[in-house]
Amino acid sequence: MSVTWNEPYLETCCRSALHRLCLAGVTGRPTGLRDDPCLERMERMGFVTRLPQGRFVATDAGKARHAQEVLTSGKKLTLHP
């Protein structure tokens, strides 16, 4: 059985930009920041859209990718008192 990866690759910088974007919520992120190239790349991929005011927000596909790739990666954070 052969498995083919059919999802576009997100560079580490793009995953970080997507995480910051999701943290920003419905207000989104303004243009003119260092992560503009990543947000513009993800806009072409359908993970990000730009509001008429020029701010970037995550699409449903972007939120799903964030949940799949960012929120579930790495070890679980354990807080100790």
N, CA, C and O atoms as a printed pandas DataFrame, in Angstrom:
     atom_number atom_name residue_name chain_id  residue_number  x_coord  y_coord  z_coord
0              1         N          MET        A               1    0.842   -1.176    0.000
1              2        CA          MET        A               1    0.000    0.000    0.000
2              3         C          MET        A               1    0.894    1.248    0.000
3              4         O          MET        A               1    1.795    1.369    0.829
4              5         N          SER        A               2    0.646    2.145   -0.904
5              6        CA          SER        A               2    1.425    3.366   -1.026
6              7         C          SER        A               2    0.594    4.560   -0.572
7              8         O          SER        A               2   -0.561    4.715   -0.969
8              9         N          VAL        A               3    1.199    5.401    0.267
9             10        CA          VAL        A               3    0.507    6.579    0.754
10            11         C          VAL        A               3    1.171    7.807    0.133
11            12         O          VAL        A               3    2.394    7.942    0.156
12            13         N          THR        A               4    0.355    8.695   -0.419
13            14        CA          THR        A               4    0.871    9.904   -1.031
14            15         C          THR        A               4    0.440   11.106   -0.216
15            16         O          THR        A               4   -0.734   11.254    0.124
16            17         N          TRP        A               5    1.405   11.967    0.096
17            18        CA          TRP        A               5    1.126   13.208    0.830
18            19         C          TRP        A               5    0.646   14.223   -0.193
19            20         O          TRP        A               5    1.382   14.566   -1.118
20            21         N          ASN        A               6   -0.596   14.713   -0.035
21            22        CA          ASN        A               6   -1.139   15.616   -1.038
22            23         C          ASN        A               6   -1.431   17.011   -0.493
23            24         O          ASN        A               6   -2.130   17.787   -1.144
24            25         N          GLU        A               7   -0.921   17.340    0.665
25            26        CA          GLU        A               7   -1.133   18.661    1.232
26            27         C          GLU        A               7    0.097   19.524    0.974
27            28         O          GLU        A               7    1.225   19.033    1.019
28            29         N          PRO        A               8   -0.118   20.802    0.706
29            30        CA          PRO        A               8    1.042   21.669    0.484
30            31         C          PRO        A               8    1.887   21.794    1.742
31            32         O          PRO        A               8    1.362   21.839    2.855
32            33         N          TYR        A               9    3.191   21.849    1.555
33            34        CA          TYR        A               9    4.128   21.947    2.673
34            35         C          TYR        A               9    4.126   23.359    3.223
35            36         O          TYR        A               9    4.146   24.327    2.464
36            37         N          LEU        A              10    4.101   23.479    4.539
37            38        CA          LEU        A              10    4.221   24.780    5.190
38            39         C          LEU        A              10    5.582   24.875    5.857
39            40         O          LEU        A              10    5.919   24.061    6.717
40            41         N          GLU        A              11    6.353   25.858    5.463
41            42        CA          GLU        A              11    7.643   26.120    6.103
42            43         C          GLU        A              11    7.395   26.463    7.572
43            44         O          GLU        A              11    6.282   26.826    7.952
44            45         N          THR        A              12    8.426   26.346    8.382
45            46        CA          THR        A              12    8.319   26.678    9.806
46            47         C          THR        A              12    7.850   28.113    9.994
47            48         O          THR        A              12    7.026   28.388   10.867
48            49         N          CYS        A              13    8.366   29.028    9.184
49            50        CA          CYS        A              13    7.964   30.430    9.305
50            51         C          CYS        A              13    6.480   30.604    8.993
51            52         O          CYS        A              13    5.806   31.423    9.617
52            53         N          CYS        A              14    5.969   29.837    8.030
53            54        CA          CYS        A              14    4.551   29.929    7.677
54            55         C          CYS        A              14    3.667   29.329    8.771
55            56         O          CYS        A              14    2.590   29.851    9.060
56            57         N          ARG        A              15    4.123   28.236    9.373
57            58        CA          ARG        A              15    3.354   27.665   10.492
58            59         C          ARG        A              15    3.294   28.654   11.641
59            60         O          ARG        A              15    2.253   28.793   12.283
60            61         N          SER        A              16    4.392   29.342   11.909
61            62        CA          SER        A              16    4.416   30.355   12.972
62            63         C          SER        A              16    3.497   31.514   12.634
63            64         O          SER        A              16    2.771   32.008   13.497
64            65         N          ALA        A              17    3.524   31.951   11.380
65            66        CA          ALA        A              17    2.646   33.050   10.957
66            67         C          ALA        A              17    1.185   32.636   11.057
67            68         O          ALA        A              17    0.340   33.433   11.464
68            69         N          LEU        A              18    0.880   31.393   10.690
69            70        CA          LEU        A              18   -0.490   30.896   10.795
70            71         C          LEU        A              18   -0.920   30.853   12.254
71            72         O          LEU        A              18   -2.066   31.179   12.567
72            73         N          HIS        A              19   -0.030   30.461   13.143
73            74        CA          HIS        A              19   -0.357   30.426   14.565
74            75         C          HIS        A              19   -0.647   31.835   15.090
75            76         O          HIS        A              19   -1.631   32.043   15.799
76            77         N          ARG        A              20    0.211   32.802   14.742
77            78        CA          ARG        A              20   -0.031   34.192   15.163
78            79         C          ARG        A              20   -1.350   34.697   14.604
79            80         O          ARG        A              20   -2.083   35.418   15.281
80            81         N          LEU        A              21   -1.650   34.320   13.374
81            82        CA          LEU        A              21   -2.899   34.738   12.748
82            83         C          LEU        A              21   -4.103   34.166   13.485
83            84         O          LEU        A              21   -5.080   34.876   13.726
84            85         N          CYS        A              22   -4.038   32.898   13.839
85            86        CA          CYS        A              22   -5.152   32.282   14.573
86            87         C          CYS        A              22   -5.287   32.876   15.971
87            88         O          CYS        A              22   -6.401   33.015   16.476
88            89         N          LEU        A              23   -4.170   33.227   16.603
89            90        CA          LEU        A              23   -4.238   33.879   17.907
90            91         C          LEU        A              23   -4.896   35.253   17.813
91            92         O          LEU        A              23   -5.532   35.703   18.766
92            93         N          ALA        A              24   -4.747   35.919   16.671
93            94        CA          ALA        A              24   -5.336   37.251   16.480
94            95         C          ALA        A              24   -6.853   37.186   16.360
95            96         O          ALA        A              24   -7.531   38.189   16.579
96            97         N          GLY        A              25   -7.389   36.032   16.019
97            98        CA          GLY        A              25   -8.838   35.859   15.953
98            99         C          GLY        A              25   -9.481   36.611   14.806
99           100         O          GLY        A              25   -8.879   36.784   13.746
100          101         N          VAL        A              26  -10.717   37.060   15.025
101          102        CA          VAL        A              26  -11.500   37.685   13.957
102          103         C          VAL        A              26  -10.968   39.054   13.552
103          104         O          VAL        A              26  -11.292   39.539   12.468
104          105         N          THR        A              27  -10.165   39.681   14.391
105          106        CA          THR        A              27   -9.604   40.973   14.019
106          107         C          THR        A              27   -8.470   40.817   13.029
107          108         O          THR        A              27   -8.157   41.758   12.299
108          109         N          GLY        A              28   -7.847   39.650   12.986
109          110        CA          GLY        A              28   -6.800   39.380   12.026
110          111         C          GLY        A              28   -5.499   40.100   12.326
111          112         O          GLY        A              28   -5.306   40.670   13.399
112          113         N          ARG        A              29   -4.607   40.054   11.334
113          114        CA          ARG        A              29   -3.286   40.703   11.446
114          115         C          ARG        A              29   -3.186   41.767   10.370
115          116         O          ARG        A              29   -3.624   41.551    9.240
116          117         N          PRO        A              30   -2.622   42.897   10.705
117          118        CA          PRO        A              30   -2.467   43.954    9.704
118          119         C          PRO        A              30   -1.376   43.617    8.692
119          120         O          PRO        A              30   -0.529   42.760    8.946
120          121         N          THR        A              31   -1.400   44.279    7.573
121          122        CA          THR        A              31   -0.311   44.133    6.614
122          123         C          THR        A              31    0.861   44.990    7.089
123          124         O          THR        A              31    0.719   45.820    7.987
124          125         N          GLY        A              32    2.001   44.777    6.477
125          126        CA          GLY        A              32    3.171   45.558    6.825
126          127         C          GLY        A              32    4.035   44.947    7.904
127          128         O          GLY        A              32    4.968   45.589    8.387
128          129         N          LEU        A              33    3.741   43.713    8.292
129          130        CA          LEU        A              33    4.542   43.033    9.309
130          131         C          LEU        A              33    5.509   42.063    8.627
131          132         O          LEU        A              33    5.397   41.797    7.431
132          133         N          ARG        A              34    6.444   41.549    9.395
133          134        CA          ARG        A              34    7.457   40.650    8.828
134          135         C          ARG        A              34    6.882   39.351    8.264
135          136         O          ARG        A              34    7.503   38.714    7.414
136          137         N          ASP        A              35    5.702   38.960    8.733
137          138        CA          ASP        A              35    5.147   37.698    8.235
138          139         C          ASP        A              35    4.271   37.878    6.994
139          140         O          ASP        A              35    3.607   36.929    6.577
140          141         N          ASP        A              36    4.253   39.080    6.390
141          142        CA          ASP        A              36    3.483   39.303    5.161
142          143         C          ASP        A              36    3.796   38.284    4.060
143          144         O          ASP        A              36    2.861   37.756    3.458
144          145         N          PRO        A              37    5.084   37.982    3.768
145          146        CA          PRO        A              37    5.351   37.003    2.698
146          147         C          PRO        A              37    4.702   35.639    2.971
147          148         O          PRO        A              37    4.184   35.003    2.053
148          149         N          CYS        A              38    4.731   35.197    4.222
149          150        CA          CYS        A              38    4.108   33.911    4.566
150          151         C          CYS        A              38    2.591   33.996    4.451
151          152         O          CYS        A              38    1.953   33.078    3.936
152          153         N          LEU        A              39    2.019   35.083    4.925
153          154        CA          LEU        A              39    0.566   35.236    4.860
154          155         C          LEU        A              39    0.102   35.338    3.410
155          156         O          LEU        A              39   -0.947   34.799    3.055
156          157         N          GLU        A              40    0.873   36.022    2.574
157          158        CA          GLU        A              40    0.528   36.108    1.156
158          159         C          GLU        A              40    0.650   34.747    0.478
159          160         O          GLU        A              40   -0.167   34.406   -0.377
160          161         N          ARG        A              41    1.664   33.969    0.853
161          162        CA          ARG        A              41    1.818   32.611    0.300
162          163         C          ARG        A              41    0.636   31.745    0.716
163          164         O          ARG        A              41    0.073   31.017   -0.103
164          165         N          MET        A              42    0.262   31.825    1.989
165          166        CA          MET        A              42   -0.869   31.012    2.458
166          167         C          MET        A              42   -2.194   31.516    1.900
167          168         O          MET        A              42   -3.154   30.753    1.796
168          169         N          GLU        A              43   -2.252   32.786    1.545
169          170        CA          GLU        A              43   -3.442   33.316    0.872
170          171         C          GLU        A              43   -3.611   32.615   -0.483
171          172         O          GLU        A              43   -4.721   32.236   -0.855
172          173         N          ARG        A              44   -2.510   32.446   -1.213
173          174        CA          ARG        A              44   -2.561   31.740   -2.498
174          175         C          ARG        A              44   -2.929   30.264   -2.313
175          176         O          ARG        A              44   -3.490   29.641   -3.214
176          177         N          MET        A              45   -2.610   29.715   -1.147
177          178        CA          MET        A              45   -2.925   28.308   -0.854
178          179         C          MET        A              45   -4.357   28.134   -0.348
179          180         O          MET        A              45   -4.846   27.008   -0.253
180          181         N          GLY        A              46   -5.026   29.227   -0.026
181          182        CA          GLY        A              46   -6.400   29.157    0.464
182          183         C          GLY        A              46   -6.530   29.072    1.974
183          184         O          GLY        A              46   -7.635   28.877    2.479
184          185         N          PHE        A              47   -5.431   29.214    2.711
185          186        CA          PHE        A              47   -5.470   29.144    4.175
186          187         C          PHE        A              47   -5.731   30.495    4.819
187          188         O          PHE        A              47   -6.095   30.570    5.993
188          189         N          VAL        A              48   -5.546   31.552    4.059
189          190        CA          VAL        A              48   -5.649   32.915    4.569
190          191         C          VAL        A              48   -6.420   33.749    3.553
191          192         O          VAL        A              48   -6.324   33.514    2.349
192          193         N          THR        A              49   -7.176   34.711    4.035
193          194        CA          THR        A              49   -7.819   35.674    3.150
194          195         C          THR        A              49   -7.567   37.067    3.698
195          196         O          THR        A              49   -7.231   37.243    4.869
196          197         N          ARG        A              50   -7.736   38.044    2.835
197          198        CA          ARG        A              50   -7.526   39.424    3.251
198          199         C          ARG        A              50   -8.869   40.127    3.271
199          200         O          ARG        A              50   -9.621   40.086    2.298
200          201         N          LEU        A              51   -9.159   40.769    4.382
201          202        CA          LEU        A              51  -10.399   41.522    4.521
202          203         C          LEU        A              51  -10.320   42.802    3.688
203          204         O          LEU        A              51   -9.225   43.232    3.326
204          205         N          PRO        A              52  -11.468   43.416    3.380
205          206        CA          PRO        A              52  -11.446   44.676    2.625
206          207         C          PRO        A              52  -10.599   45.766    3.299
207          208         O          PRO        A              52  -10.056   46.639    2.623
208          209         N          GLN        A              53  -10.490   45.710    4.621
209          210        CA          GLN        A              53   -9.671   46.683    5.352
210          211         C          GLN        A              53   -8.181   46.383    5.223
211          212         O          GLN        A              53   -7.353   47.164    5.691
212          213         N          GLY        A              54   -7.827   45.254    4.589
213          214        CA          GLY        A              54   -6.434   44.904    4.381
214          215         C          GLY        A              54   -5.847   43.952    5.405
215          216         O          GLY        A              54   -4.691   43.551    5.271
216          217         N          ARG        A              55   -6.604   43.580    6.419
217          218        CA          ARG        A              55   -6.091   42.668    7.448
218          219         C          ARG        A              55   -6.247   41.222    6.981
219          220         O          ARG        A              55   -7.202   40.876    6.286
220          221         N          PHE        A              56   -5.292   40.392    7.378
221          222        CA          PHE        A              56   -5.325   38.964    7.065
222          223         C          PHE        A              56   -6.109   38.223    8.146
223          224         O          PHE        A              56   -5.983   38.531    9.331
224          225         N          VAL        A              57   -6.914   37.253    7.737
225          226        CA          VAL        A              57   -7.605   36.353    8.666
226          227         C          VAL        A              57   -7.506   34.931    8.115
227          228         O          VAL        A              57   -7.348   34.728    6.911
228          229         N          ALA        A              58   -7.601   33.968    9.001
229          230        CA          ALA        A              58   -7.543   32.558    8.605
230          231         C          ALA        A              58   -8.881   32.121    8.022
231          232         O          ALA        A              58   -9.939   32.494    8.528
232          233         N          THR        A              59   -8.828   31.336    6.965
233          234        CA          THR        A              59  -10.030   30.726    6.401
234          235         C          THR        A              59  -10.345   29.466    7.206
235          236         O          THR        A              59   -9.576   29.081    8.087
236          237         N          ASP        A              60  -11.465   28.833    6.906
237          238        CA          ASP        A              60  -11.785   27.561    7.571
238          239         C          ASP        A              60  -10.690   26.528    7.286
239          240         O          ASP        A              60  -10.310   25.755    8.166
240          241         N          ALA        A              61  -10.190   26.524    6.051
241          242        CA          ALA        A              61   -9.103   25.596    5.706
242          243         C          ALA        A              61   -7.839   25.923    6.507
243          244         O          ALA        A              61   -7.118   25.017    6.925
244          245         N          GLY        A              62   -7.573   27.198    6.717
245          246        CA          GLY        A              62   -6.412   27.610    7.507
246          247         C          GLY        A              62   -6.555   27.223    8.966
247          248         O          GLY        A              62   -5.589   26.799    9.599
248          249         N          LYS        A              63   -7.749   27.368    9.496
249          250        CA          LYS        A              63   -7.995   26.982   10.888
250          251         C          LYS        A              63   -7.841   25.468   11.056
251          252         O          LYS        A              63   -7.301   24.995   12.056
252          253         N          ALA        A              64   -8.321   24.725   10.069
253          254        CA          ALA        A              64   -8.185   23.265   10.131
254          255         C          ALA        A              64   -6.716   22.861   10.040
255          256         O          ALA        A              64   -6.270   21.967   10.759
256          257         N          ARG        A              65   -5.968   23.515    9.162
257          258        CA          ARG        A              65   -4.549   23.198    9.025
258          259         C          ARG        A              65   -3.791   23.568   10.302
259          260         O          ARG        A              65   -2.884   22.849   10.722
260          261         N          HIS        A              66   -4.166   24.686   10.910
261          262        CA          HIS        A              66   -3.556   25.106   12.177
262          263         C          HIS        A              66   -3.810   24.049   13.248
263          264         O          HIS        A              66   -2.894   23.667   13.977
264          265         N          ALA        A              67   -5.039   23.582   13.344
265          266        CA          ALA        A              67   -5.371   22.552   14.334
266          267         C          ALA        A              67   -4.607   21.261   14.064
267          268         O          ALA        A              67   -4.143   20.603   14.996
268          269         N          GLN        A              68   -4.479   20.904   12.800
269          270        CA          GLN        A              68   -3.805   19.651   12.416
270          271         C          GLN        A              68   -2.301   19.731   12.598
271          272         O          GLN        A              68   -1.687   18.793   13.108
272          273         N          GLU        A              69   -1.707   20.829   12.192
273          274        CA          GLU        A              69   -0.252   20.875   12.108
274          275         C          GLU        A              69    0.414   21.626   13.251
275          276         O          GLU        A              69    1.540   21.299   13.624
276          277         N          VAL        A              70   -0.247   22.608   13.807
277          278        CA          VAL        A              70    0.372   23.422   14.855
278          279         C          VAL        A              70   -0.067   22.973   16.242
279          280         O          VAL        A              70    0.767   22.753   17.121
280          281         N          LEU        A              71   -1.355   22.838   16.437
281          282        CA          LEU        A              71   -1.849   22.507   17.773
282          283         C          LEU        A              71   -1.535   21.085   18.196
283          284         O          LEU        A              71   -1.448   20.807   19.392
284          285         N          THR        A              72   -1.363   20.175   17.242
285          286        CA          THR        A              72   -1.121   18.777   17.605
286          287         C          THR        A              72    0.341   18.379   17.497
287          288         O          THR        A              72    0.692   17.234   17.779
288          289         N          SER        A              73    1.204   19.317   17.091
289          290        CA          SER        A              73    2.614   18.954   16.956
290          291         C          SER        A              73    3.344   19.124   18.273
291          292         O          SER        A              73    2.930   19.898   19.137
292          293         N          GLY        A              74    4.428   18.394   18.411
293          294        CA          GLY        A              74    5.244   18.520   19.620
294          295         C          GLY        A              74    4.629   17.824   20.810
295          296         O          GLY        A              74    3.629   17.114   20.699
296          297         N          LYS        A              75    5.248   18.043   21.942
297          298        CA          LYS        A              75    4.777   17.432   23.182
298          299         C          LYS        A              75    3.722   18.300   23.833
299          300         O          LYS        A              75    3.673   19.513   23.627
300          301         N          LYS        A              76    2.893   17.668   24.610
301          302        CA          LYS        A              76    1.883   18.394   25.376
302          303         C          LYS        A              76    2.571   19.233   26.444
303          304         O          LYS        A              76    3.515   18.783   27.094
304          305         N          LEU        A              77    2.095   20.435   26.612
305          306        CA          LEU        A              77    2.633   21.342   27.606
306          307         C          LEU        A              77    2.053   20.973   28.964
307          308         O          LEU        A              77    0.835   20.895   29.124
308          309         N          THR        A              78    2.915   20.748   29.928
309          310        CA          THR        A              78    2.472   20.438   31.275
310          311         C          THR        A              78    2.953   21.557   32.192
311          312         O          THR        A              78    4.150   21.832   32.270
312          313         N          LEU        A              79    2.035   22.186   32.871
313          314        CA          LEU        A              79    2.388   23.256   33.803
314          315         C          LEU        A              79    2.517   22.694   35.193
315          316         O          LEU        A              79    1.655   21.951   35.661
316          317         N          HIS        A              80    3.588   23.047   35.845
317          318        CA          HIS        A              80    3.818   22.613   37.228
318          319         C          HIS        A              80    3.671   23.798   38.146
319          320         O          HIS        A              80    4.179   24.876   37.837
320          321         N          PRO        A              81    2.982   23.634   39.284
321          322        CA          PRO        A              81    2.812   24.757   40.203
322          323         C          PRO        A              81    4.119   25.204   40.848
323          324         O          PRO        A              81    4.124   26.142   41.645
